[in-house]
Amino acid sequence: SLAILFFLNGSNLIDGQHGLLLGSSIIIFFNLLYSSKSGSELNTLLINLILISSILFFYNFFSEKIKLGDNGAYFLGFIISSIAIYMYQKNLLDPFHTATIMIYPTFEAIFTYLRRVISQTSPFRPDASHLHSNIFNIFNKHNLFKFNRETANRMTSISIISLQIIFWLTIENLIGDISYKIAFFCFVAVYLLIYTITYFIVKRLR
């Protein structure tokens, strides 16, 4: 229940940039597909979800005419978290493998609520201090970049999606030498490091 709750909220939180949620979802679907049994109904479902999400991603990223909105974000969040839990129950994923697949949106939600509580603000009020918000502000305000607002929006999504791809490729190449538990905590450490760096850069730009 908590996994679904945090992933739903995390999916909604990262839906502010063009293609970010859809791109992240495609990466997660590929990871789930990699662990599913070939020829199974689950395998077919994941392939269809990848195809549909890819079509929506390109429309959302380039034309901005299709928006996921709350319903789309919650639907994707529920589908992904439900499939991940189902695969864990079928012994296709171990707990930390499941956690590493779902870590980015989930940790974004957990870290956001903790950050707001520590800063003594309401955990339920929106703010512009998410990781994607910080990266967007750097692209949008830094004098070295001649991006307009829409380009800065897209560059933010590209940056975070690229980091996720690098993370997953690294895991797949190193797994066996390291455990998914180590990979999970490495992601948290890298996330906090990138968040801290971008936060102070944005603070200096203000």
PDB file of N, CA and C in Angstrom, residues 83-127:
ATOM      1  N   ILE A  83       2.216  -3.698 -11.203  1.00  0.00           N
ATOM      2  CA  ILE A  83       2.971  -4.722 -11.941  1.00  0.00           C
ATOM      3  C   ILE A  83       4.234  -5.106 -11.181  1.00  0.00           C
ATOM      4  N   ALA A  84       4.933  -4.109 -10.623  1.00  0.00           N
ATOM      5  CA  ALA A  84       6.165  -4.386  -9.872  1.00  0.00           C
ATOM      6  C   ALA A  84       5.884  -5.268  -8.660  1.00  0.00           C
ATOM      7  N   ILE A  85       4.809  -4.972  -7.938  1.00  0.00           N
ATOM      8  CA  ILE A  85       4.455  -5.770  -6.761  1.00  0.00           C
ATOM      9  C   ILE A  85       4.041  -7.182  -7.187  1.00  0.00           C
ATOM     10  N   TYR A  86       3.297  -7.275  -8.277  1.00  0.00           N
ATOM     11  CA  TYR A  86       2.885  -8.591  -8.806  1.00  0.00           C
ATOM     12  C   TYR A  86       4.113  -9.421  -9.171  1.00  0.00           C
ATOM     13  N   MET A  87       5.091  -8.800  -9.823  1.00  0.00           N
ATOM     14  CA  MET A  87       6.298  -9.529 -10.225  1.00  0.00           C
ATOM     15  C   MET A  87       7.116  -9.960  -9.013  1.00  0.00           C
ATOM     16  N   TYR A  88       7.110  -9.135  -7.967  1.00  0.00           N
ATOM     17  CA  TYR A  88       7.787  -9.527  -6.728  1.00  0.00           C
ATOM     18  C   TYR A  88       7.099 -10.750  -6.113  1.00  0.00           C
ATOM     19  N   GLN A  89       5.761 -10.735  -6.115  1.00  0.00           N
ATOM     20  CA  GLN A  89       5.014 -11.857  -5.540  1.00  0.00           C
ATOM     21  C   GLN A  89       5.220 -13.143  -6.336  1.00  0.00           C
ATOM     22  N   LYS A  90       5.508 -13.015  -7.626  1.00  0.00           N
ATOM     23  CA  LYS A  90       5.758 -14.185  -8.478  1.00  0.00           C
ATOM     24  C   LYS A  90       7.243 -14.566  -8.500  1.00  0.00           C
ATOM     25  N   ASN A  91       8.019 -13.934  -7.603  1.00  0.00           N
ATOM     26  CA  ASN A  91       9.459 -14.221  -7.473  1.00  0.00           C
ATOM     27  C   ASN A  91      10.256 -13.882  -8.740  1.00  0.00           C
ATOM     28  N   LEU A  92       9.762 -12.895  -9.497  1.00  0.00           N
ATOM     29  CA  LEU A  92      10.498 -12.421 -10.665  1.00  0.00           C
ATOM     30  C   LEU A  92      11.436 -11.276 -10.293  1.00  0.00           C
ATOM     31  N   LEU A  93      11.156 -10.640  -9.164  1.00  0.00           N
ATOM     32  CA  LEU A  93      11.978  -9.529  -8.668  1.00  0.00           C
ATOM     33  C   LEU A  93      12.207  -9.714  -7.183  1.00  0.00           C
ATOM     34  N   ASP A  94      13.420  -9.400  -6.707  1.00  0.00           N
ATOM     35  CA  ASP A  94      13.614  -9.374  -5.260  1.00  0.00           C
ATOM     36  C   ASP A  94      13.245  -7.974  -4.750  1.00  0.00           C
ATOM     37  N   PRO A  95      13.044  -7.814  -3.441  1.00  0.00           N
ATOM     38  CA  PRO A  95      12.539  -6.537  -2.914  1.00  0.00           C
ATOM     39  C   PRO A  95      13.370  -5.321  -3.319  1.00  0.00           C
ATOM     40  N   PHE A  96      14.705  -5.419  -3.240  1.00  0.00           N
ATOM     41  CA  PHE A  96      15.528  -4.268  -3.573  1.00  0.00           C
ATOM     42  C   PHE A  96      15.609  -4.041  -5.082  1.00  0.00           C
ATOM     43  N   HIS A  97      15.424  -5.107  -5.874  1.00  0.00           N
ATOM     44  CA  HIS A  97      15.323  -4.931  -7.319  1.00  0.00           C
ATOM     45  C   HIS A  97      14.056  -4.127  -7.630  1.00  0.00           C
ATOM     46  N   THR A  98      12.958  -4.483  -6.981  1.00  0.00           N
ATOM     47  CA  THR A  98      11.714  -3.736  -7.140  1.00  0.00           C
ATOM     48  C   THR A  98      11.900  -2.278  -6.741  1.00  0.00           C
ATOM     49  N   ALA A  99      12.608  -2.066  -5.626  1.00  0.00           N
ATOM     50  CA  ALA A  99      12.828  -0.707  -5.128  1.00  0.00           C
ATOM     51  C   ALA A  99      13.674   0.123  -6.093  1.00  0.00           C
ATOM     52  N   THR A 100      14.704  -0.489  -6.680  1.00  0.00           N
ATOM     53  CA  THR A 100      15.553   0.271  -7.602  1.00  0.00           C
ATOM     54  C   THR A 100      14.801   0.622  -8.880  1.00  0.00           C
ATOM     55  N   ILE A 101      13.883  -0.230  -9.316  1.00  0.00           N
ATOM     56  CA  ILE A 101      13.080   0.066 -10.499  1.00  0.00           C
ATOM     57  C   ILE A 101      12.166   1.272 -10.256  1.00  0.00           C
ATOM     58  N   MET A 102      11.630   1.363  -9.044  1.00  0.00           N
ATOM     59  CA  MET A 102      10.642   2.408  -8.739  1.00  0.00           C
ATOM     60  C   MET A 102      11.230   3.596  -7.987  1.00  0.00           C
ATOM     61  N   ILE A 103      12.562   3.664  -7.861  1.00  0.00           N
ATOM     62  CA  ILE A 103      13.170   4.582  -6.910  1.00  0.00           C
ATOM     63  C   ILE A 103      12.991   6.065  -7.239  1.00  0.00           C
ATOM     64  N   TYR A 104      13.128   6.473  -8.513  1.00  0.00           N
ATOM     65  CA  TYR A 104      13.145   7.915  -8.788  1.00  0.00           C
ATOM     66  C   TYR A 104      11.845   8.620  -8.396  1.00  0.00           C
ATOM     67  N   PRO A 105      10.680   8.239  -8.954  1.00  0.00           N
ATOM     68  CA  PRO A 105       9.455   8.927  -8.525  1.00  0.00           C
ATOM     69  C   PRO A 105       9.155   8.741  -7.037  1.00  0.00           C
ATOM     70  N   THR A 106       9.409   7.525  -6.535  1.00  0.00           N
ATOM     71  CA  THR A 106       9.122   7.245  -5.129  1.00  0.00           C
ATOM     72  C   THR A 106       9.968   8.098  -4.203  1.00  0.00           C
ATOM     73  N   PHE A 107      11.276   8.158  -4.458  1.00  0.00           N
ATOM     74  CA  PHE A 107      12.148   8.920  -3.584  1.00  0.00           C
ATOM     75  C   PHE A 107      11.900  10.416  -3.732  1.00  0.00           C
ATOM     76  N   GLU A 108      11.501  10.850  -4.927  1.00  0.00           N
ATOM     77  CA  GLU A 108      11.141  12.263  -5.116  1.00  0.00           C
ATOM     78  C   GLU A 108      10.006  12.642  -4.176  1.00  0.00           C
ATOM     79  N   ALA A 109       9.001  11.756  -4.047  1.00  0.00           N
ATOM     80  CA  ALA A 109       7.872  12.027  -3.158  1.00  0.00           C
ATOM     81  C   ALA A 109       8.308  12.009  -1.695  1.00  0.00           C
ATOM     82  N   ILE A 110       9.046  10.965  -1.286  1.00  0.00           N
ATOM     83  CA  ILE A 110       9.476  10.848   0.111  1.00  0.00           C
ATOM     84  C   ILE A 110      10.368  12.024   0.499  1.00  0.00           C
ATOM     85  N   PHE A 111      11.357  12.331  -0.346  1.00  0.00           N
ATOM     86  CA  PHE A 111      12.294  13.411  -0.040  1.00  0.00           C
ATOM     87  C   PHE A 111      11.581  14.759   0.005  1.00  0.00           C
ATOM     88  N   THR A 112      10.614  14.965  -0.887  1.00  0.00           N
ATOM     89  CA  THR A 112       9.866  16.230  -0.913  1.00  0.00           C
ATOM     90  C   THR A 112       9.111  16.435   0.388  1.00  0.00           C
ATOM     91  N   TYR A 113       8.422  15.399   0.856  1.00  0.00           N
ATOM     92  CA  TYR A 113       7.658  15.534   2.100  1.00  0.00           C
ATOM     93  C   TYR A 113       8.582  15.741   3.297  1.00  0.00           C
ATOM     94  N   LEU A 114       9.697  15.015   3.344  1.00  0.00           N
ATOM     95  CA  LEU A 114      10.660  15.197   4.438  1.00  0.00           C
ATOM     96  C   LEU A 114      11.254  16.609   4.410  1.00  0.00           C
ATOM     97  N   ARG A 115      11.592  17.075   3.205  1.00  0.00           N
ATOM     98  CA  ARG A 115      12.173  18.419   3.059  1.00  0.00           C
ATOM     99  C   ARG A 115      11.205  19.486   3.544  1.00  0.00           C
ATOM    100  N   ARG A 116       9.950  19.347   3.229  1.00  0.00           N
ATOM    101  CA  ARG A 116       8.951  20.337   3.638  1.00  0.00           C
ATOM    102  C   ARG A 116       8.717  20.312   5.139  1.00  0.00           C
ATOM    103  N   VAL A 117       8.694  19.113   5.715  1.00  0.00           N
ATOM    104  CA  VAL A 117       8.498  18.999   7.163  1.00  0.00           C
ATOM    105  C   VAL A 117       9.687  19.604   7.904  1.00  0.00           C
ATOM    106  N   ILE A 118      10.918  19.289   7.455  1.00  0.00           N
ATOM    107  CA  ILE A 118      12.130  19.820   8.095  1.00  0.00           C
ATOM    108  C   ILE A 118      12.187  21.337   7.986  1.00  0.00           C
ATOM    109  N   SER A 119      11.746  21.874   6.842  1.00  0.00           N
ATOM    110  CA  SER A 119      11.746  23.333   6.657  1.00  0.00           C
ATOM    111  C   SER A 119      10.515  23.989   7.267  1.00  0.00           C
ATOM    112  N   GLN A 120       9.709  23.191   7.981  1.00  0.00           N
ATOM    113  CA  GLN A 120       8.523  23.656   8.698  1.00  0.00           C
ATOM    114  C   GLN A 120       7.490  24.309   7.774  1.00  0.00           C
ATOM    115  N   THR A 121       7.319  23.726   6.597  1.00  0.00           N
ATOM    116  CA  THR A 121       6.249  24.130   5.696  1.00  0.00           C
ATOM    117  C   THR A 121       5.305  22.949   5.522  1.00  0.00           C
ATOM    118  N   SER A 122       4.124  23.217   5.026  1.00  0.00           N
ATOM    119  CA  SER A 122       3.138  22.155   4.864  1.00  0.00           C
ATOM    120  C   SER A 122       3.606  21.143   3.819  1.00  0.00           C
ATOM    121  N   PRO A 123       3.603  19.847   4.156  1.00  0.00           N
ATOM    122  CA  PRO A 123       4.013  18.827   3.176  1.00  0.00           C
ATOM    123  C   PRO A 123       3.026  18.686   2.024  1.00  0.00           C
ATOM    124  N   PHE A 124       1.852  19.331   2.153  1.00  0.00           N
ATOM    125  CA  PHE A 124       0.812  19.200   1.138  1.00  0.00           C
ATOM    126  C   PHE A 124       0.717  20.416   0.219  1.00  0.00           C
ATOM    127  N   ARG A 125       1.524  21.453   0.484  1.00  0.00           N
ATOM    128  CA  ARG A 125       1.508  22.648  -0.365  1.00  0.00           C
ATOM    129  C   ARG A 125       2.585  22.517  -1.445  1.00  0.00           C
ATOM    130  N   PRO A 126       2.264  22.845  -2.691  1.00  0.00           N
ATOM    131  CA  PRO A 126       3.250  22.728  -3.775  1.00  0.00           C
ATOM    132  C   PRO A 126       4.388  23.732  -3.623  1.00  0.00           C
ATOM    133  N   ASP A 127       5.544  23.385  -4.169  1.00  0.00           N
ATOM    134  CA  ASP A 127       6.665  24.308  -4.194  1.00  0.00           C
ATOM    135  C   ASP A 127       7.472  24.075  -5.471  1.00  0.00           C
TER     136      ASP A 127
END
